[in-house]
Amino acid sequence: MLRQISFLILLALSPLAAQAHEPGEADGANASWFTFAWPLGENTLKPRGASTRGAAVVLDPAPGEAWRRLREPGLSTLERDRRAILAMAGPYRVSFNFLEVLRFDPALKPDAPYQSWGTEYVFVSEDRENFIALQHILVMRVKMEDGSTGMPMVVRHWRQEWRYQSGALLAYEGANTWARRPVPAQQRDGAWVQSVFQVDDSPRYAARGRWQHNDSNSTWVSDETWRPLPRREWSVRKDYQVLVGTNRHTITADGWVQEENNLKLALDDNGNARAQMPYLAREYGFARYQRIKDYDFSAGENYFARTEPFWAEVRSAWRELAQREARFTLKAPVDQGRLFEPFFDYAQTLADSKRFDRDDARAFIDRTLRDSYLARD
């Protein structure tokens, strides 16, 4: 039986694929990892995280079928955009890197860089002409102290949904609150809204942008958006409340990358940017998805197949809520408050071969959202 652990536990166990390569260290397994920072000389800052390593993987550098389809001549703009989004699906080794590159408050102490890793399959869960949904599933195999490889740990990771020329998006406003906002008609033409969801399909952030294609790559750049703090930040920082960032997704022949340019924003008691020193720092983020081959993702495939009907009902409930309520607030941040646990537990019963019952699942979802998630006046 596959072994699943909660997202928080996974991050606590496995945030590092390799340590930073420090001056004077002999070349070897760590030589390909590096840290850049400002000012020069801050090389004593070791990356945050634990020290687990994953099983060896085989990179697949040859241009994939999705890349060849993306470059076919004669495609309409819409179809080329769609193929760029679909090219993000597949098997990957992922490295996550975040570095605070500017500190606007001289009193702030240097913040250690963050590095993590994962082996992840990105599934196409929905594909229609104007809508594509991609579900990320981690399938982690940790290398043990005795040199053996542990059993696969399957974790439902984040989800991204893409809507073409969408008339609205769900925006984060701070203080665990989201609101439905219209996209002006003049900003919709040719644009895609990417909505990012947390591990339990609760909202995280959404942004509008357009794809640009050339012979080297395809790239989508977002508007600036507010987003809640991720675990890598709220677990160590209490001095700001919102990340204000832009995303860039770039499709390449052997995978794709996601770049983030984030400002760390402190709010006042009214939920607005505070008057003095509102922005504490700027960080860069870089997630590299490198396509791999000959890696056994079957545990993740089984989990996805058995639980996706349940998660589809979860998404339906969230969408109904967003349509019904112009603005809504959660009782706590989903990860900090561990709000996701009832949904993860229910999904695990399905992964362990329990037959899916839609009526039972929907009653459970509605009850959980009402009792565990939503804040009421």
CSV table of C-alpha atoms in Angstrom, one decimal:
chain,number,residue,atom,x,y,z
A,1,MET,CA,0.0,0.0,0.0
A,2,LEU,CA,1.4,3.4,-1.0
A,3,ARG,CA,2.5,5.6,1.9
A,4,GLN,CA,1.2,9.2,1.9
A,5,ILE,CA,2.3,11.9,4.3
A,6,SER,CA,1.0,15.4,4.8
A,7,PHE,CA,2.4,18.2,2.8
A,8,LEU,CA,3.8,19.9,5.9
A,9,ILE,CA,5.5,16.8,7.0
A,10,LEU,CA,7.0,16.3,3.6
A,11,LEU,CA,8.4,19.7,3.5
A,12,ALA,CA,9.9,19.3,6.9
A,13,LEU,CA,11.6,16.1,5.9
A,14,SER,CA,12.9,16.9,2.4
A,15,PRO,CA,13.7,20.5,1.6
A,16,LEU,CA,17.2,19.9,0.2
A,17,ALA,CA,18.5,18.0,-2.7
A,18,ALA,CA,22.1,19.3,-2.1
A,19,GLN,CA,23.9,21.8,0.1
A,20,ALA,CA,25.3,25.0,-1.3
A,21,HIS,CA,28.8,24.8,-2.8
A,22,GLU,CA,30.9,26.9,-0.5
A,23,PRO,CA,34.3,28.4,-1.2
A,24,GLY,CA,37.1,25.9,-0.5
A,25,GLU,CA,34.9,22.9,-0.8
A,26,ALA,CA,36.2,20.2,-3.1
A,27,ASP,CA,34.5,19.6,-6.4
A,28,GLY,CA,32.2,16.7,-6.3
A,29,ALA,CA,28.5,15.9,-6.0
A,30,ASN,CA,27.7,19.4,-4.7
A,31,ALA,CA,29.7,21.3,-7.3
A,32,SER,CA,26.7,22.1,-9.5
A,33,TRP,CA,24.9,23.9,-6.7
A,34,PHE,CA,25.6,27.5,-5.9
A,35,THR,CA,24.2,30.5,-4.1
A,36,PHE,CA,24.4,34.1,-5.3
A,37,ALA,CA,23.6,36.9,-2.9
A,38,TRP,CA,24.3,40.5,-2.1
A,39,PRO,CA,26.5,42.0,-0.9
A,40,LEU,CA,29.5,40.0,-1.9
A,41,GLY,CA,30.9,38.1,1.0
A,42,GLU,CA,27.6,36.8,2.4
A,43,ASN,CA,28.8,33.3,1.6
A,44,THR,CA,28.4,32.1,5.2
A,45,LEU,CA,24.6,31.9,4.8
A,46,LYS,CA,23.8,28.3,4.3
A,47,PRO,CA,20.5,27.4,2.6
A,48,ARG,CA,17.6,26.7,4.9
A,49,GLY,CA,16.2,23.2,5.1
A,50,ALA,CA,17.0,19.7,6.1
A,51,SER,CA,19.5,17.4,4.4
A,52,THR,CA,17.6,14.5,2.9
A,53,ARG,CA,18.5,13.4,-0.7
A,54,GLY,CA,16.4,11.8,-3.3
A,55,ALA,CA,17.0,8.7,-5.3
A,56,ALA,CA,19.1,9.1,-8.5
A,57,VAL,CA,17.1,10.1,-11.6
A,58,VAL,CA,17.9,10.0,-15.3
A,59,LEU,CA,17.4,13.3,-17.1
A,60,ASP,CA,15.8,13.3,-20.6
A,61,PRO,CA,17.5,16.1,-22.5
A,62,ALA,CA,16.0,15.2,-25.9
A,63,PRO,CA,13.3,17.5,-27.1
A,64,GLY,CA,10.0,15.9,-26.2
A,65,GLU,CA,6.8,15.4,-28.2
A,66,ALA,CA,5.1,18.4,-26.5
A,67,TRP,CA,8.0,20.6,-27.6
A,68,ARG,CA,7.8,19.4,-31.2
A,69,ARG,CA,4.0,20.0,-31.2
A,70,LEU,CA,4.5,23.5,-29.8
A,71,ARG,CA,6.8,24.4,-32.7
A,72,GLU,CA,4.6,23.1,-35.5
A,73,PRO,CA,4.1,25.8,-38.2
A,74,GLY,CA,0.7,27.3,-39.1
A,75,LEU,CA,-0.8,27.1,-35.6
A,76,SER,CA,-3.3,29.7,-34.5
A,77,THR,CA,-2.2,31.9,-31.6
A,78,LEU,CA,-4.7,30.3,-29.3
A,79,GLU,CA,-3.6,26.8,-30.2
A,80,ARG,CA,0.1,27.6,-29.7
A,81,ASP,CA,-0.8,29.1,-26.3
A,82,ARG,CA,-2.7,25.9,-25.4
A,83,ARG,CA,0.2,23.7,-26.5
A,84,ALA,CA,2.6,25.8,-24.4
A,85,ILE,CA,0.4,25.2,-21.3
A,86,LEU,CA,0.1,21.5,-22.0
A,87,ALA,CA,3.8,21.2,-22.4
A,88,MET,CA,4.2,21.7,-18.7
A,89,ALA,CA,2.7,18.2,-18.1
A,90,GLY,CA,4.9,15.2,-17.6
A,91,PRO,CA,7.6,13.6,-15.3
A,92,TYR,CA,10.1,16.0,-13.7
A,93,ARG,CA,12.9,16.5,-11.3
A,94,VAL,CA,12.2,19.9,-9.7
A,95,SER,CA,14.5,22.2,-7.9
A,96,PHE,CA,13.1,25.2,-5.9
A,97,ASN,CA,15.4,28.1,-5.2
A,98,PHE,CA,14.5,31.4,-3.4
A,99,LEU,CA,16.9,34.2,-2.5
A,100,GLU,CA,16.4,37.6,-0.9
A,101,VAL,CA,18.4,39.8,-3.1
A,102,LEU,CA,17.4,43.3,-1.8
A,103,ARG,CA,16.8,44.4,1.8
A,104,PHE,CA,15.2,47.9,1.9
A,105,ASP,CA,15.3,48.0,5.7
A,106,PRO,CA,19.0,48.2,6.7
A,107,ALA,CA,18.2,46.8,10.1
A,108,LEU,CA,17.0,43.5,8.7
A,109,LYS,CA,19.5,40.7,9.2
A,110,PRO,CA,20.4,38.7,6.1
A,111,ASP,CA,17.9,36.0,5.3
A,112,ALA,CA,19.3,32.5,4.4
A,113,PRO,CA,18.5,31.3,0.9
A,114,TYR,CA,15.9,28.5,0.5
A,115,GLN,CA,16.6,25.4,-1.7
A,116,SER,CA,14.4,22.3,-2.0
A,117,TRP,CA,13.8,19.4,-4.4
A,118,GLY,CA,11.1,17.1,-5.6
A,119,THR,CA,10.3,14.4,-8.2
A,120,GLU,CA,6.9,15.3,-9.5
A,121,TYR,CA,4.4,14.3,-12.2
A,122,VAL,CA,2.2,17.0,-13.7
A,123,PHE,CA,-1.1,15.6,-14.9
A,124,VAL,CA,-3.6,17.1,-17.3
A,125,SER,CA,-6.8,16.9,-15.3
A,126,GLU,CA,-8.9,19.0,-17.6
A,127,ASP,CA,-8.5,20.1,-21.2
A,128,ARG,CA,-11.0,22.2,-23.1
A,129,GLU,CA,-10.5,24.9,-25.8
A,130,ASN,CA,-10.4,27.8,-23.4
A,131,PHE,CA,-9.5,26.0,-20.1
A,132,ILE,CA,-6.7,23.7,-19.0
A,133,ALA,CA,-6.0,22.4,-15.6
A,134,LEU,CA,-2.7,20.8,-14.4
A,135,GLN,CA,-2.4,18.9,-11.2
A,136,HIS,CA,1.1,18.4,-9.6
A,137,ILE,CA,1.7,15.1,-7.7
A,138,LEU,CA,4.9,14.6,-5.8
A,139,VAL,CA,6.3,11.0,-5.7
A,140,MET,CA,9.3,11.2,-3.5
A,141,ARG,CA,11.9,8.5,-2.8
A,142,VAL,CA,14.4,9.5,-0.1
A,143,LYS,CA,17.8,8.0,0.0
A,144,MET,CA,18.3,6.5,3.5
A,145,GLU,CA,21.5,6.5,5.6
A,146,ASP,CA,22.3,3.0,4.8
A,147,GLY,CA,22.2,3.8,1.0
A,148,SER,CA,18.9,2.2,0.3
A,149,THR,CA,15.9,4.0,-1.1
A,150,GLY,CA,12.8,4.5,0.9
A,151,MET,CA,9.2,3.6,-0.2
A,152,PRO,CA,7.5,6.2,-2.4
A,153,MET,CA,5.8,9.1,-0.6
A,154,VAL,CA,2.9,10.5,-2.5
A,155,VAL,CA,1.7,14.0,-1.9
A,156,ARG,CA,-0.9,16.0,-3.7
A,157,HIS,CA,0.9,19.2,-4.5
A,158,TRP,CA,-0.2,22.5,-6.1
A,159,ARG,CA,-2.7,22.9,-9.0
A,160,GLN,CA,-2.7,25.5,-11.8
A,161,GLU,CA,-5.7,26.4,-13.9
A,162,TRP,CA,-5.6,28.4,-17.1
A,163,ARG,CA,-8.6,30.3,-18.5
A,164,TYR,CA,-8.5,32.1,-21.9
A,165,GLN,CA,-9.8,35.7,-21.9
A,166,SER,CA,-11.4,35.2,-18.5
A,167,GLY,CA,-13.8,37.9,-17.4
A,168,ALA,CA,-12.9,37.6,-13.7
A,169,LEU,CA,-10.3,36.2,-11.3
A,170,LEU,CA,-10.2,35.4,-7.6
A,171,ALA,CA,-7.7,37.8,-5.9
A,172,TYR,CA,-6.0,37.6,-2.5
A,173,GLU,CA,-6.6,40.6,-0.3
A,174,GLY,CA,-4.6,39.7,2.7
A,175,ALA,CA,-5.8,38.5,6.1
A,176,ASN,CA,-6.9,35.1,4.7
A,177,THR,CA,-9.5,36.8,2.4
A,178,TRP,CA,-10.2,36.4,-1.3
A,179,ALA,CA,-12.5,38.4,-3.5
A,180,ARG,CA,-13.8,38.0,-7.1
A,181,ARG,CA,-12.6,40.8,-9.3
A,182,PRO,CA,-13.6,41.6,-12.9
A,183,VAL,CA,-10.9,41.7,-15.6
A,184,PRO,CA,-11.6,44.8,-17.7
A,185,ALA,CA,-12.6,44.0,-21.3
A,186,GLN,CA,-9.6,45.8,-22.8
A,187,GLN,CA,-7.3,43.6,-20.8
A,188,ARG,CA,-8.8,40.2,-21.8
A,189,ASP,CA,-7.9,40.1,-25.5
A,190,GLY,CA,-5.4,37.3,-26.0
A,191,ALA,CA,-4.7,37.0,-22.3
A,192,TRP,CA,-4.8,33.9,-20.0
A,193,VAL,CA,-5.6,34.0,-16.3
A,194,GLN,CA,-3.6,31.5,-14.4
A,195,SER,CA,-5.1,30.5,-11.0
A,196,VAL,CA,-2.9,28.8,-8.5
A,197,PHE,CA,-4.4,26.5,-5.8
A,198,GLN,CA,-3.1,25.0,-2.7
A,199,VAL,CA,-2.8,21.3,-2.0
A,200,ASP,CA,-6.5,21.1,-1.0
A,201,ASP,CA,-7.8,23.1,-4.0
A,202,SER,CA,-8.3,26.2,-1.8
A,203,PRO,CA,-7.3,29.4,-3.6
A,204,ARG,CA,-3.9,30.9,-3.5
A,205,TYR,CA,-3.6,33.6,-6.1
A,206,ALA,CA,-4.5,34.4,-9.7
A,207,ALA,CA,-3.0,36.6,-12.4
A,208,ARG,CA,-3.4,37.7,-16.0
A,209,GLY,CA,-0.8,37.6,-18.7
A,210,ARG,CA,-0.1,36.8,-22.3
A,211,TRP,CA,2.1,34.1,-24.0
A,212,GLN,CA,4.9,35.1,-26.3
A,213,HIS,CA,6.5,32.6,-28.6
A,214,ASN,CA,9.7,32.4,-30.6
A,215,ASP,CA,12.1,29.8,-31.9
A,216,SER,CA,13.9,29.5,-28.6
A,217,ASN,CA,11.1,29.3,-26.1
A,218,SER,CA,7.5,30.2,-25.2
A,219,THR,CA,7.0,32.5,-22.2
A,220,TRP,CA,4.1,33.8,-20.2
A,221,VAL,CA,4.5,36.8,-17.9
A,222,SER,CA,1.9,37.7,-15.2
A,223,ASP,CA,0.6,40.9,-13.8
A,224,GLU,CA,1.6,41.8,-10.3
A,225,THR,CA,-0.5,40.0,-7.7
A,226,TRP,CA,-0.9,39.6,-3.9
A,227,ARG,CA,-0.4,36.1,-2.5
A,228,PRO,CA,-0.3,34.6,1.0
A,229,LEU,CA,3.0,33.6,2.6
A,230,PRO,CA,4.2,30.1,1.7
A,231,ARG,CA,5.4,27.7,4.4
A,232,ARG,CA,9.1,28.5,3.6
A,233,GLU,CA,8.4,32.1,4.8
A,234,TRP,CA,5.7,31.9,7.5
A,235,SER,CA,7.7,29.2,9.3
A,236,VAL,CA,10.6,31.7,9.8
A,237,ARG,CA,9.2,35.2,9.3
A,238,LYS,CA,6.6,37.1,11.3
A,239,ASP,CA,7.4,40.7,10.2
A,240,TYR,CA,5.3,40.9,6.9
A,241,GLN,CA,2.0,39.5,5.7
A,242,VAL,CA,1.9,39.5,1.9
A,243,LEU,CA,4.1,38.6,-1.1
A,244,VAL,CA,3.5,40.9,-4.0
A,245,GLY,CA,4.9,39.2,-7.0
A,246,THR,CA,5.0,38.5,-10.7
A,247,ASN,CA,5.5,35.1,-12.4
A,248,ARG,CA,7.2,34.1,-15.6
A,249,HIS,CA,6.7,30.6,-17.1
A,250,THR,CA,9.1,29.6,-19.8
A,251,ILE,CA,8.8,26.4,-21.9
A,252,THR,CA,12.0,24.9,-23.2
A,253,ALA,CA,13.0,21.8,-25.1
A,254,ASP,CA,13.7,19.7,-22.0
A,255,GLY,CA,11.2,21.1,-19.5
A,256,TRP,CA,10.1,24.4,-18.2
A,257,VAL,CA,10.9,27.0,-15.5
A,258,GLN,CA,8.9,29.2,-13.2
A,259,GLU,CA,10.5,32.5,-12.1
A,260,GLU,CA,9.1,34.7,-9.3
A,261,ASN,CA,9.9,38.3,-8.5
A,262,ASN,CA,8.4,39.0,-5.1
A,263,LEU,CA,8.2,42.0,-2.8
A,264,LYS,CA,7.7,41.3,1.0
A,265,LEU,CA,4.9,43.6,2.1
A,266,ALA,CA,4.0,44.6,5.7
A,267,LEU,CA,0.3,45.6,6.3
A,268,ASP,CA,-1.2,47.9,8.9
A,269,ASP,CA,-4.1,47.0,11.1
A,270,ASN,CA,-6.6,47.9,8.4
A,271,GLY,CA,-5.1,45.5,5.8
A,272,ASN,CA,-3.4,48.3,3.8
A,273,ALA,CA,0.3,48.7,3.0
A,274,ARG,CA,1.7,50.4,6.1
A,275,ALA,CA,2.9,54.0,5.7
A,276,GLN,CA,6.5,53.5,6.9
A,277,MET,CA,8.8,51.0,5.3
A,278,PRO,CA,5.9,49.0,3.7
A,279,TYR,CA,8.3,46.8,1.6
A,280,LEU,CA,10.9,45.0,3.6
A,281,ALA,CA,12.8,43.1,0.8
A,282,ARG,CA,12.7,41.6,-2.6
A,283,GLU,CA,13.3,38.0,-3.4
A,284,TYR,CA,13.8,36.0,-6.6
A,285,GLY,CA,12.5,32.5,-7.0
A,286,PHE,CA,13.4,30.0,-9.6
A,287,ALA,CA,11.8,26.6,-10.0
A,288,ARG,CA,13.4,24.3,-12.6
A,289,TYR,CA,11.3,21.4,-14.0
A,290,GLN,CA,13.7,19.1,-15.8
A,291,ARG,CA,12.1,16.2,-17.6
A,292,ILE,CA,13.2,12.7,-16.5
A,293,LYS,CA,12.7,9.2,-17.7
A,294,ASP,CA,12.7,5.6,-16.3
A,295,TYR,CA,11.3,6.9,-12.9
A,296,ASP,CA,8.4,4.9,-11.4
A,297,PHE,CA,5.5,7.3,-10.9
A,298,SER,CA,2.9,4.5,-10.6
A,299,ALA,CA,2.1,5.2,-7.0
A,300,GLY,CA,1.3,8.8,-8.0
A,301,GLU,CA,-0.7,7.7,-11.0
A,302,ASN,CA,-2.8,5.4,-8.8
A,303,TYR,CA,-3.4,8.1,-6.3
A,304,PHE,CA,-4.5,10.5,-9.0
A,305,ALA,CA,-6.8,8.1,-10.7
A,306,ARG,CA,-8.5,7.0,-7.4
A,307,THR,CA,-8.9,10.4,-5.8
A,308,GLU,CA,-9.5,12.7,-8.7
A,309,PRO,CA,-13.3,12.3,-8.6
A,310,PHE,CA,-13.3,13.4,-5.0
A,311,TRP,CA,-11.0,16.4,-5.7
A,312,ALA,CA,-13.3,17.4,-8.6
A,313,GLU,CA,-16.1,17.7,-6.1
A,314,VAL,CA,-13.9,19.8,-3.8
A,315,ARG,CA,-13.1,22.2,-6.7
A,316,SER,CA,-16.8,22.4,-7.6
A,317,ALA,CA,-17.6,23.4,-4.0
A,318,TRP,CA,-14.9,26.1,-4.0
A,319,ARG,CA,-16.2,27.4,-7.3
A,320,GLU,CA,-19.8,27.5,-6.0
A,321,LEU,CA,-18.5,29.4,-3.0
A,322,ALA,CA,-16.6,31.9,-5.1
A,323,GLN,CA,-19.7,32.5,-7.3
A,324,ARG,CA,-22.0,32.9,-4.3
A,325,GLU,CA,-19.8,35.1,-2.2
A,326,ALA,CA,-18.2,38.2,-3.6
A,327,ARG,CA,-15.6,38.0,-0.8
A,328,PHE,CA,-14.9,35.3,1.7
A,329,THR,CA,-12.4,34.7,4.6
A,330,LEU,CA,-10.9,31.5,5.9
A,331,LYS,CA,-10.5,30.8,9.6
A,332,ALA,CA,-6.7,30.5,9.2
A,333,PRO,CA,-4.0,30.0,6.5
A,334,VAL,CA,-4.7,26.5,5.1
A,335,ASP,CA,-1.2,25.2,5.8
A,336,GLN,CA,-0.6,26.9,9.1
A,337,GLY,CA,-4.0,25.9,10.4
A,338,ARG,CA,-3.7,22.4,8.9
A,339,LEU,CA,-7.2,22.9,7.4
A,340,PHE,CA,-6.3,20.5,4.6
A,341,GLU,CA,-6.1,17.5,6.8
A,342,PRO,CA,-9.8,16.3,6.7
A,343,PHE,CA,-9.7,16.5,2.9
A,344,PHE,CA,-6.4,14.6,2.7
A,345,ASP,CA,-7.6,11.9,5.1
A,346,TYR,CA,-10.8,11.4,3.1
A,347,ALA,CA,-8.8,11.2,-0.2
A,348,GLN,CA,-6.5,8.7,1.4
A,349,THR,CA,-9.4,6.3,2.1
A,350,LEU,CA,-10.1,6.4,-1.6
A,351,ALA,CA,-6.5,5.9,-2.5
A,352,ASP,CA,-6.6,2.8,-0.3
A,353,SER,CA,-9.3,1.4,-2.6
A,354,LYS,CA,-12.5,2.6,-1.0
A,355,ARG,CA,-15.2,3.0,-3.6
A,356,PHE,CA,-16.1,6.6,-4.4
A,357,ASP,CA,-19.6,7.7,-3.4
A,358,ARG,CA,-20.4,11.1,-4.8
A,359,ASP,CA,-23.2,11.9,-2.4
A,360,ASP,CA,-21.2,11.0,0.6
A,361,ALA,CA,-18.2,12.9,-0.6
A,362,ARG,CA,-20.2,16.0,-1.4
A,363,ALA,CA,-21.9,16.0,2.0
A,364,PHE,CA,-18.5,15.7,3.7
A,365,ILE,CA,-17.0,18.5,1.6
A,366,ASP,CA,-19.9,20.9,2.3
A,367,ARG,CA,-19.7,20.1,6.1
A,368,THR,CA,-15.9,20.5,6.2
A,369,LEU,CA,-16.0,23.9,4.4
A,370,ARG,CA,-18.7,25.1,6.7
A,371,ASP,CA,-17.3,23.9,10.0
A,372,SER,CA,-13.5,23.9,9.4
A,373,TYR,CA,-12.6,26.5,6.7
A,374,LEU,CA,-14.9,29.5,6.6
A,375,ALA,CA,-14.8,32.3,9.0
A,376,ARG,CA,-18.2,33.8,9.9
A,377,ASP,CA,-19.1,37.1,11.4
